[in-house]
Each structure stands twice: as C-alpha cells, then as structure tokens.
Amino acid sequence: MKIGFIGFGNMASAICEGLIKSGFNSNDIYASSLHYDKLIQRTNKYHINPLKDNNSVAKTCDVIILGVKPFQMEQVINEISDNLNNQLIISIAASFTFNSLIKLFNKKVNLVVTIPSTPIASLEGITICDQKTSLTKTQLETFLSLFSKMGLVEFVSEDKLDIASTLSGCGPAFISMVIESLSDAGVKHGLTYEESFRLVSKMVLGSAKKCLETKTHPAILKNEVCSPKGTTIKGVAKLEELGLRNAFIKAIDEIVG
C-alpha cells in the first residue's frame, strides 16, 4: 500500500511522522506540494518520496491524503479528478464536512473527512471524522488500521464537528500554555526549566491517562488529591478565585461562537 500527501504542511507532516512511528514504511509514502524546493527539505526529514506534481500522487498512491488549504481544494480536485480510480481519499483540510467536500468532486469517490490533531505525531492524537463517508468496508478498515495506531479515532455527526475538532485541535495549544505556566512556576521556586518542564509534562500525561483508563469524572480525581486543609485545595481555591474554569469555557465559546 502506498500513501500520498497532496499538500505537506504541519498537519500532514505530523501524520507522516505518526505513520512512520507506528511502523509504516517511509519508502511507501509520497508527497507533493506547491513549492517543490521546500517539499524536498521537508520530505528529507522523514526519508519519504517527493513528487513534482499532484497528479503523480494520484497515479501512484492507493491512499490519498488531501492536506491543502481550503481555498485550494476545488482547484486540486479538478486537477487530479481524472486520475482518481477508487483510491481511499482522506481529507484533513479544515472547514469541510463530507457533504460540502463531496460536491467538489465530479465523480464517485471513496472519501472520509477528518480533522486530526498534531499530537498524532507522537501516537497520542485525536482524529475527528465526519460520520458520513463513502468508503467501502475494506477501505474503512484500512483507514482505521492506519489512524487508530496514532491515537483516538472519533466519528461524530456533522453538527458536532466544530465543537469536537475545537476541543481536540485547539486544546493542545491551551494545555501547552498550562504546561508552560506551571513550568514557569517551578522555575520561580527553584527548579531548573528542564526539571520543571519534565515533571509537569509527565504529570499532565499521567493525569489524562488516569481519566481515560478509569473513566472516572475528573472532579472525583481532583477531590482524591485534595486533603482537608491541605496544600492542593489551597491552590484549587485560588484557581477558582481567578476564574480558571470560566477562562477555558470562554476560550471555547470564542472559537465555536
């Protein structure tokens, strides 16, 4: 099986890295991009095959990952349409639902629309998918076999795509700010940045893993750490006073509207 990227920006690169880390052979990965010189530099990092035009990807690959900018999508689809022949097509472009994207094709295609998150590069990503697809059963199994190795794959209805992708896609930036802030606090009180960053990052990873594995409400897990008159509850009270919960909710409101 050969996988080809049309457009090789940050998200496509993250998926490529995840595929290789999950065991996919880099020799079977191809990519095309608008700027060939830059493409060569990026593909050299992963030892994959740069191609000079989009049609070469369409002719060569069994799985095509569309990672171009939304305003380029119609032009790219028109360009490769004649070379599409039952390949598995995966869109990772923002702003498209299955219904909106399928209209741009002038023929029957096997399509799934996804919104991945960048931690997919570390095999801890989330791939939000429009639950409406035109994949065959075999292609769906192929898609899941590839992407489930890189993290959680979640199918949602079209009306939930915005909020689901906001939490999974924008959330890493918010949590990175939390990690940075707590790391700074550690430095303020005597840790080196490397020590503080390592402790905080592992703490976030462990806390999230415990939530997922136990399926316990996070409020219960929080309460397990808060002893009467203890240190943790003092910090929790200060965060409540400063409006931590409201800040996160308002940030999501700002994006989703």
PDB file of C-alpha atoms in Angstrom:
ATOM      1  CA  MET A   1       0.000   0.000   0.000  1.00  0.00           C
ATOM      2  CA  LYS A   2       1.283   3.445  -0.948  1.00  0.00           C
ATOM      3  CA  ILE A   3       0.161   6.616   0.847  1.00  0.00           C
ATOM      4  CA  GLY A   4       0.397  10.025  -0.790  1.00  0.00           C
ATOM      5  CA  PHE A   5       0.020  13.510   0.634  1.00  0.00           C
ATOM      6  CA  ILE A   6      -1.198  16.352  -1.565  1.00  0.00           C
ATOM      7  CA  GLY A   7      -0.019  19.320   0.450  1.00  0.00           C
ATOM      8  CA  PHE A   8       2.656  18.729   3.055  1.00  0.00           C
ATOM      9  CA  GLY A   9       2.200  21.351   5.762  1.00  0.00           C
ATOM     10  CA  ASN A  10       2.406  20.965   9.528  1.00  0.00           C
ATOM     11  CA  MET A  11      -0.562  18.617   9.919  1.00  0.00           C
ATOM     12  CA  ALA A  12       0.450  16.404   7.013  1.00  0.00           C
ATOM     13  CA  SER A  13       3.976  16.247   8.432  1.00  0.00           C
ATOM     14  CA  ALA A  14       2.588  15.253  11.834  1.00  0.00           C
ATOM     15  CA  ILE A  15       0.563  12.424  10.265  1.00  0.00           C
ATOM     16  CA  CYS A  16       3.597  11.311   8.263  1.00  0.00           C
ATOM     17  CA  GLU A  17       5.693  11.185  11.435  1.00  0.00           C
ATOM     18  CA  GLY A  18       2.957   9.234  13.202  1.00  0.00           C
ATOM     19  CA  LEU A  19       2.656   6.736  10.355  1.00  0.00           C
ATOM     20  CA  ILE A  20       6.385   6.053  10.421  1.00  0.00           C
ATOM     21  CA  LYS A  21       6.487   5.755  14.216  1.00  0.00           C
ATOM     22  CA  SER A  22       3.578   3.305  14.059  1.00  0.00           C
ATOM     23  CA  GLY A  23       5.551   1.067  11.709  1.00  0.00           C
ATOM     24  CA  PHE A  24       4.567   2.205   8.200  1.00  0.00           C
ATOM     25  CA  ASN A  25       7.439   2.033   5.700  1.00  0.00           C
ATOM     26  CA  SER A  26       8.655   5.518   4.755  1.00  0.00           C
ATOM     27  CA  ASN A  27       9.571   4.207   1.285  1.00  0.00           C
ATOM     28  CA  ASP A  28       5.835   3.812   0.610  1.00  0.00           C
ATOM     29  CA  ILE A  29       4.964   7.418   1.486  1.00  0.00           C
ATOM     30  CA  TYR A  30       4.843  10.143  -1.174  1.00  0.00           C
ATOM     31  CA  ALA A  31       4.099  13.866  -1.109  1.00  0.00           C
ATOM     32  CA  SER A  32       3.536  16.782  -3.449  1.00  0.00           C
ATOM     33  CA  SER A  33       3.351  20.465  -2.640  1.00  0.00           C
ATOM     34  CA  LEU A  34       3.122  23.855  -4.284  1.00  0.00           C
ATOM     35  CA  HIS A  35       6.789  24.663  -3.615  1.00  0.00           C
ATOM     36  CA  TYR A  36       8.969  21.727  -4.661  1.00  0.00           C
ATOM     37  CA  ASP A  37      12.230  23.048  -3.183  1.00  0.00           C
ATOM     38  CA  LYS A  38      10.669  23.382   0.267  1.00  0.00           C
ATOM     39  CA  LEU A  39       8.998  19.994  -0.172  1.00  0.00           C
ATOM     40  CA  ILE A  40      12.361  18.308  -0.714  1.00  0.00           C
ATOM     41  CA  GLN A  41      13.656  19.793   2.543  1.00  0.00           C
ATOM     42  CA  ARG A  42      10.619  18.593   4.491  1.00  0.00           C
ATOM     43  CA  THR A  43      10.445  15.125   2.955  1.00  0.00           C
ATOM     44  CA  ASN A  44      14.175  14.541   3.522  1.00  0.00           C
ATOM     45  CA  LYS A  45      13.485  14.720   7.260  1.00  0.00           C
ATOM     46  CA  TYR A  46      11.220  11.662   7.023  1.00  0.00           C
ATOM     47  CA  HIS A  47      13.007   9.907   4.132  1.00  0.00           C
ATOM     48  CA  ILE A  48       9.831   9.853   2.037  1.00  0.00           C
ATOM     49  CA  ASN A  49       9.390  10.446  -1.691  1.00  0.00           C
ATOM     50  CA  PRO A  50       8.796  13.981  -3.021  1.00  0.00           C
ATOM     51  CA  LEU A  51       6.808  14.231  -6.244  1.00  0.00           C
ATOM     52  CA  LYS A  52       6.745  17.253  -8.508  1.00  0.00           C
ATOM     53  CA  ASP A  53       3.001  17.372  -9.165  1.00  0.00           C
ATOM     54  CA  ASN A  54      -0.299  16.333  -7.615  1.00  0.00           C
ATOM     55  CA  ASN A  55      -1.249  14.025 -10.453  1.00  0.00           C
ATOM     56  CA  SER A  56       1.818  11.894  -9.752  1.00  0.00           C
ATOM     57  CA  VAL A  57       0.452  11.294  -6.257  1.00  0.00           C
ATOM     58  CA  ALA A  58      -2.986  10.416  -7.649  1.00  0.00           C
ATOM     59  CA  LYS A  59      -1.479   7.967 -10.148  1.00  0.00           C
ATOM     60  CA  THR A  60       0.943   6.360  -7.695  1.00  0.00           C
ATOM     61  CA  CYS A  61      -0.895   6.006  -4.412  1.00  0.00           C
ATOM     62  CA  ASP A  62      -3.643   3.786  -3.013  1.00  0.00           C
ATOM     63  CA  VAL A  63      -4.417   6.231  -0.203  1.00  0.00           C
ATOM     64  CA  ILE A  64      -4.516   9.972  -0.913  1.00  0.00           C
ATOM     65  CA  ILE A  65      -4.449  12.454   1.963  1.00  0.00           C
ATOM     66  CA  LEU A  66      -5.665  15.906   0.934  1.00  0.00           C
ATOM     67  CA  GLY A  67      -3.905  18.483   3.097  1.00  0.00           C
ATOM     68  CA  VAL A  68      -4.156  21.643   1.010  1.00  0.00           C
ATOM     69  CA  LYS A  69      -5.568  24.975   2.158  1.00  0.00           C
ATOM     70  CA  PRO A  70      -9.368  25.206   1.916  1.00  0.00           C
ATOM     71  CA  PHE A  71      -9.224  27.826  -0.863  1.00  0.00           C
ATOM     72  CA  GLN A  72      -7.020  25.479  -2.939  1.00  0.00           C
ATOM     73  CA  MET A  73      -9.228  22.422  -2.585  1.00  0.00           C
ATOM     74  CA  GLU A  74     -11.501  22.872  -5.607  1.00  0.00           C
ATOM     75  CA  GLN A  75      -8.553  23.541  -7.914  1.00  0.00           C
ATOM     76  CA  VAL A  76      -6.656  20.490  -6.658  1.00  0.00           C
ATOM     77  CA  ILE A  77      -9.685  18.208  -7.002  1.00  0.00           C
ATOM     78  CA  ASN A  78     -10.250  19.378 -10.576  1.00  0.00           C
ATOM     79  CA  GLU A  79      -6.575  18.757 -11.290  1.00  0.00           C
ATOM     80  CA  ILE A  80      -6.446  15.162 -10.038  1.00  0.00           C
ATOM     81  CA  SER A  81     -10.003  14.057 -10.803  1.00  0.00           C
ATOM     82  CA  ASP A  82      -9.184  12.140 -13.996  1.00  0.00           C
ATOM     83  CA  ASN A  83      -6.585  10.072 -12.132  1.00  0.00           C
ATOM     84  CA  LEU A  84      -8.850   9.027  -9.284  1.00  0.00           C
ATOM     85  CA  ASN A  85      -9.855   5.391  -9.537  1.00  0.00           C
ATOM     86  CA  ASN A  86     -11.348   4.021  -6.312  1.00  0.00           C
ATOM     87  CA  GLN A  87      -8.474   5.188  -4.104  1.00  0.00           C
ATOM     88  CA  LEU A  88      -9.134   5.845  -0.442  1.00  0.00           C
ATOM     89  CA  ILE A  89      -9.284   9.636  -0.102  1.00  0.00           C
ATOM     90  CA  ILE A  90      -8.760  11.224   3.307  1.00  0.00           C
ATOM     91  CA  SER A  91      -9.342  14.954   3.720  1.00  0.00           C
ATOM     92  CA  ILE A  92      -7.500  16.675   6.577  1.00  0.00           C
ATOM     93  CA  ALA A  93      -8.420  20.165   5.396  1.00  0.00           C
ATOM     94  CA  ALA A  94     -10.210  22.461   7.806  1.00  0.00           C
ATOM     95  CA  SER A  95     -13.703  23.825   7.194  1.00  0.00           C
ATOM     96  CA  PHE A  96     -15.064  20.898   5.166  1.00  0.00           C
ATOM     97  CA  THR A  97     -17.824  18.443   6.005  1.00  0.00           C
ATOM     98  CA  PHE A  98     -18.401  15.325   3.923  1.00  0.00           C
ATOM     99  CA  ASN A  99     -21.391  16.913   2.196  1.00  0.00           C
ATOM    100  CA  SER A 100     -19.558  20.130   1.346  1.00  0.00           C
ATOM    101  CA  LEU A 101     -16.479  18.363   0.014  1.00  0.00           C
ATOM    102  CA  ILE A 102     -18.194  15.618  -1.957  1.00  0.00           C
ATOM    103  CA  LYS A 103     -19.896  18.316  -4.060  1.00  0.00           C
ATOM    104  CA  LEU A 104     -16.495  19.406  -5.385  1.00  0.00           C
ATOM    105  CA  PHE A 105     -15.835  16.021  -6.988  1.00  0.00           C
ATOM    106  CA  ASN A 106     -17.324  15.384 -10.422  1.00  0.00           C
ATOM    107  CA  LYS A 107     -17.331  11.612  -9.962  1.00  0.00           C
ATOM    108  CA  LYS A 108     -17.967   8.948  -7.327  1.00  0.00           C
ATOM    109  CA  VAL A 109     -15.102   8.847  -4.851  1.00  0.00           C
ATOM    110  CA  ASN A 110     -14.309   6.941  -1.666  1.00  0.00           C
ATOM    111  CA  LEU A 111     -13.962   9.748   0.853  1.00  0.00           C
ATOM    112  CA  VAL A 112     -13.642  10.290   4.582  1.00  0.00           C
ATOM    113  CA  VAL A 113     -13.388  13.804   6.030  1.00  0.00           C
ATOM    114  CA  THR A 114     -11.181  14.140   9.095  1.00  0.00           C
ATOM    115  CA  ILE A 115      -9.809  16.788  11.441  1.00  0.00           C
ATOM    116  CA  PRO A 116      -6.668  15.410  13.134  1.00  0.00           C
ATOM    117  CA  SER A 117      -4.705  16.980  15.987  1.00  0.00           C
ATOM    118  CA  THR A 118      -0.941  17.485  15.994  1.00  0.00           C
ATOM    119  CA  PRO A 119      -0.167  15.000  18.843  1.00  0.00           C
ATOM    120  CA  ILE A 120      -0.826  12.367  16.186  1.00  0.00           C
ATOM    121  CA  ALA A 121       2.913  12.680  15.536  1.00  0.00           C
ATOM    122  CA  SER A 122       3.532  11.163  18.987  1.00  0.00           C
ATOM    123  CA  LEU A 123       0.858   8.461  18.516  1.00  0.00           C
ATOM    124  CA  GLU A 124      -1.367  10.299  21.009  1.00  0.00           C
ATOM    125  CA  GLY A 125      -3.511  12.282  18.594  1.00  0.00           C
ATOM    126  CA  ILE A 126      -7.224  12.584  18.062  1.00  0.00           C
ATOM    127  CA  THR A 127      -8.750  12.264  14.599  1.00  0.00           C
ATOM    128  CA  ILE A 128     -12.268  13.654  14.447  1.00  0.00           C
ATOM    129  CA  CYS A 129     -14.197  12.233  11.483  1.00  0.00           C
ATOM    130  CA  ASP A 130     -17.466  13.155   9.845  1.00  0.00           C
ATOM    131  CA  GLN A 131     -19.563  10.033  10.437  1.00  0.00           C
ATOM    132  CA  LYS A 132     -20.855  10.219   6.882  1.00  0.00           C
ATOM    133  CA  THR A 133     -18.367   8.606   4.473  1.00  0.00           C
ATOM    134  CA  SER A 134     -18.387   6.875   1.094  1.00  0.00           C
ATOM    135  CA  LEU A 135     -15.738   4.298   1.966  1.00  0.00           C
ATOM    136  CA  THR A 136     -16.117   0.628   1.259  1.00  0.00           C
ATOM    137  CA  LYS A 137     -15.985  -1.705   4.248  1.00  0.00           C
ATOM    138  CA  THR A 138     -12.418  -2.683   3.347  1.00  0.00           C
ATOM    139  CA  GLN A 139     -11.342   0.935   2.982  1.00  0.00           C
ATOM    140  CA  LEU A 140     -12.876   1.849   6.322  1.00  0.00           C
ATOM    141  CA  GLU A 141     -10.911  -0.986   7.915  1.00  0.00           C
ATOM    142  CA  THR A 142      -7.760   0.298   6.190  1.00  0.00           C
ATOM    143  CA  PHE A 143      -8.360   3.827   7.421  1.00  0.00           C
ATOM    144  CA  LEU A 144      -8.931   2.656  10.988  1.00  0.00           C
ATOM    145  CA  SER A 145      -5.893   0.382  10.901  1.00  0.00           C
ATOM    146  CA  LEU A 146      -3.716   3.354   9.943  1.00  0.00           C
ATOM    147  CA  PHE A 147      -5.128   6.119  12.129  1.00  0.00           C
ATOM    148  CA  SER A 148      -6.049   4.142  15.254  1.00  0.00           C
ATOM    149  CA  LYS A 149      -2.356   3.335  15.701  1.00  0.00           C
ATOM    150  CA  MET A 150      -1.743   7.071  16.024  1.00  0.00           C
ATOM    151  CA  GLY A 151      -4.374   7.787  18.668  1.00  0.00           C
ATOM    152  CA  LEU A 152      -8.122   8.031  19.130  1.00  0.00           C
ATOM    153  CA  VAL A 153     -10.405   7.993  16.069  1.00  0.00           C
ATOM    154  CA  GLU A 154     -13.797   9.536  16.805  1.00  0.00           C
ATOM    155  CA  PHE A 155     -16.713   9.675  14.353  1.00  0.00           C
ATOM    156  CA  VAL A 156     -19.292  12.405  15.043  1.00  0.00           C
ATOM    157  CA  SER A 157     -22.310  13.839  13.255  1.00  0.00           C
ATOM    158  CA  GLU A 158     -21.848  16.926  11.099  1.00  0.00           C
ATOM    159  CA  ASP A 159     -23.419  19.232  13.692  1.00  0.00           C
ATOM    160  CA  LYS A 160     -20.791  18.198  16.273  1.00  0.00           C
ATOM    161  CA  LEU A 161     -17.728  18.581  14.055  1.00  0.00           C
ATOM    162  CA  ASP A 162     -16.978  22.156  15.138  1.00  0.00           C
ATOM    163  CA  ILE A 163     -17.005  21.582  18.883  1.00  0.00           C
ATOM    164  CA  ALA A 164     -15.294  18.174  18.699  1.00  0.00           C
ATOM    165  CA  SER A 165     -12.486  19.474  16.484  1.00  0.00           C
ATOM    166  CA  THR A 166     -12.124  22.626  18.611  1.00  0.00           C
ATOM    167  CA  LEU A 167     -11.557  20.590  21.767  1.00  0.00           C
ATOM    168  CA  SER A 168      -9.152  18.175  20.086  1.00  0.00           C
ATOM    169  CA  GLY A 169      -7.455  20.584  17.692  1.00  0.00           C
ATOM    170  CA  CYS A 170      -7.205  23.801  19.703  1.00  0.00           C
ATOM    171  CA  GLY A 171      -6.916  22.084  23.079  1.00  0.00           C
ATOM    172  CA  PRO A 172      -3.218  21.203  22.633  1.00  0.00           C
ATOM    173  CA  ALA A 173      -2.412  24.924  22.464  1.00  0.00           C
ATOM    174  CA  PHE A 174      -4.357  25.567  25.678  1.00  0.00           C
ATOM    175  CA  ILE A 175      -2.758  22.653  27.516  1.00  0.00           C
ATOM    176  CA  SER A 176       0.667  23.740  26.252  1.00  0.00           C
ATOM    177  CA  MET A 177       0.004  27.084  27.910  1.00  0.00           C
ATOM    178  CA  VAL A 178      -0.861  25.262  31.150  1.00  0.00           C
ATOM    179  CA  ILE A 179       2.362  23.235  30.928  1.00  0.00           C
ATOM    180  CA  GLU A 180       4.378  26.371  30.243  1.00  0.00           C
ATOM    181  CA  SER A 181       2.769  28.289  33.124  1.00  0.00           C
ATOM    182  CA  LEU A 182       3.255  25.505  35.681  1.00  0.00           C
ATOM    183  CA  SER A 183       6.826  25.018  34.462  1.00  0.00           C
ATOM    184  CA  ASP A 184       7.491  28.734  34.959  1.00  0.00           C
ATOM    185  CA  ALA A 185       6.118  28.454  38.498  1.00  0.00           C
ATOM    186  CA  GLY A 186       8.551  25.612  39.167  1.00  0.00           C
ATOM    187  CA  VAL A 187      11.446  27.725  37.923  1.00  0.00           C
ATOM    188  CA  LYS A 188      10.286  30.635  40.104  1.00  0.00           C
ATOM    189  CA  HIS A 189      10.590  28.392  43.147  1.00  0.00           C
ATOM    190  CA  GLY A 190      13.980  26.878  42.352  1.00  0.00           C
ATOM    191  CA  LEU A 191      13.720  24.101  39.774  1.00  0.00           C
ATOM    192  CA  THR A 192      15.631  24.291  36.510  1.00  0.00           C
ATOM    193  CA  TYR A 193      13.417  24.694  33.473  1.00  0.00           C
ATOM    194  CA  GLU A 194      14.331  21.193  32.279  1.00  0.00           C
ATOM    195  CA  GLU A 195      13.368  19.664  35.651  1.00  0.00           C
ATOM    196  CA  SER A 196      10.137  21.623  35.905  1.00  0.00           C
ATOM    197  CA  PHE A 197       9.085  21.007  32.307  1.00  0.00           C
ATOM    198  CA  ARG A 198       9.734  17.272  32.610  1.00  0.00           C
ATOM    199  CA  LEU A 199       7.740  16.959  35.844  1.00  0.00           C
ATOM    200  CA  VAL A 200       4.788  18.994  34.584  1.00  0.00           C
ATOM    201  CA  SER A 201       4.604  17.244  31.202  1.00  0.00           C
ATOM    202  CA  LYS A 202       4.634  13.802  32.787  1.00  0.00           C
ATOM    203  CA  MET A 203       2.032  14.914  35.339  1.00  0.00           C
ATOM    204  CA  VAL A 204      -0.322  16.074  32.561  1.00  0.00           C
ATOM    205  CA  LEU A 205       0.199  12.836  30.645  1.00  0.00           C
ATOM    206  CA  GLY A 206      -0.403  10.694  33.716  1.00  0.00           C
ATOM    207  CA  SER A 207      -3.489  12.624  34.806  1.00  0.00           C
ATOM    208  CA  ALA A 208      -5.061  12.328  31.361  1.00  0.00           C
ATOM    209  CA  LYS A 209      -4.234   8.623  31.166  1.00  0.00           C
ATOM    210  CA  LYS A 210      -5.861   8.000  34.539  1.00  0.00           C
ATOM    211  CA  CYS A 211      -9.024   9.805  33.419  1.00  0.00           C
ATOM    212  CA  LEU A 212      -9.245   7.674  30.286  1.00  0.00           C
ATOM    213  CA  GLU A 213      -8.393   4.355  31.891  1.00  0.00           C
ATOM    214  CA  THR A 214     -10.667   4.665  34.931  1.00  0.00           C
ATOM    215  CA  LYS A 215     -13.464   6.614  33.161  1.00  0.00           C
ATOM    216  CA  THR A 216     -13.783   8.489  36.458  1.00  0.00           C
ATOM    217  CA  HIS A 217     -15.192  12.019  36.462  1.00  0.00           C
ATOM    218  CA  PRO A 218     -12.263  14.474  36.742  1.00  0.00           C
ATOM    219  CA  ALA A 219     -13.911  16.182  39.702  1.00  0.00           C
ATOM    220  CA  ILE A 220     -13.641  12.917  41.652  1.00  0.00           C
ATOM    221  CA  LEU A 221      -9.985  12.529  40.692  1.00  0.00           C
ATOM    222  CA  LYS A 222      -9.380  16.136  41.757  1.00  0.00           C
ATOM    223  CA  ASN A 223     -11.032  15.507  45.118  1.00  0.00           C
ATOM    224  CA  GLU A 224      -8.809  12.471  45.693  1.00  0.00           C
ATOM    225  CA  VAL A 225      -5.799  14.805  45.725  1.00  0.00           C
ATOM    226  CA  CYS A 226      -7.390  17.475  47.938  1.00  0.00           C
ATOM    227  CA  SER A 227      -6.914  16.747  51.656  1.00  0.00           C
ATOM    228  CA  PRO A 228      -8.713  18.847  54.319  1.00  0.00           C
ATOM    229  CA  LYS A 229      -6.657  21.997  54.934  1.00  0.00           C
ATOM    230  CA  GLY A 230      -4.050  20.579  52.545  1.00  0.00           C
ATOM    231  CA  THR A 231      -1.813  22.294  50.034  1.00  0.00           C
ATOM    232  CA  THR A 232      -3.724  21.205  46.905  1.00  0.00           C
ATOM    233  CA  ILE A 233      -7.088  22.619  47.993  1.00  0.00           C
ATOM    234  CA  LYS A 234      -5.440  25.981  48.645  1.00  0.00           C
ATOM    235  CA  GLY A 235      -4.216  26.046  45.046  1.00  0.00           C
ATOM    236  CA  VAL A 236      -7.608  24.878  43.751  1.00  0.00           C
ATOM    237  CA  ALA A 237      -9.351  27.657  45.690  1.00  0.00           C
ATOM    238  CA  LYS A 238      -7.019  30.260  44.181  1.00  0.00           C
ATOM    239  CA  LEU A 239      -7.628  28.943  40.659  1.00  0.00           C
ATOM    240  CA  GLU A 240     -11.385  29.144  41.281  1.00  0.00           C
ATOM    241  CA  GLU A 241     -10.968  32.705  42.549  1.00  0.00           C
ATOM    242  CA  LEU A 242      -9.063  33.640  39.390  1.00  0.00           C
ATOM    243  CA  GLY A 243     -11.709  32.061  37.155  1.00  0.00           C
ATOM    244  CA  LEU A 244      -9.786  29.183  35.575  1.00  0.00           C
ATOM    245  CA  ARG A 245     -12.867  27.201  34.528  1.00  0.00           C
ATOM    246  CA  ASN A 246     -14.605  30.259  33.107  1.00  0.00           C
ATOM    247  CA  ALA A 247     -11.474  31.193  31.152  1.00  0.00           C
ATOM    248  CA  PHE A 248     -11.378  27.817  29.398  1.00  0.00           C
ATOM    249  CA  ILE A 249     -15.112  27.823  28.674  1.00  0.00           C
ATOM    250  CA  LYS A 250     -14.939  31.380  27.283  1.00  0.00           C
ATOM    251  CA  ALA A 251     -11.983  30.401  25.076  1.00  0.00           C
ATOM    252  CA  ILE A 252     -14.071  27.620  23.520  1.00  0.00           C
ATOM    253  CA  ASP A 253     -17.053  29.992  23.185  1.00  0.00           C
ATOM    254  CA  GLU A 254     -14.821  32.442  21.317  1.00  0.00           C
ATOM    255  CA  ILE A 255     -13.915  29.807  18.732  1.00  0.00           C
ATOM    256  CA  VAL A 256     -17.197  27.955  18.302  1.00  0.00           C
ATOM    257  CA  GLY A 257     -19.419  31.008  18.704  1.00  0.00           C
TER     258      GLY A 257
END
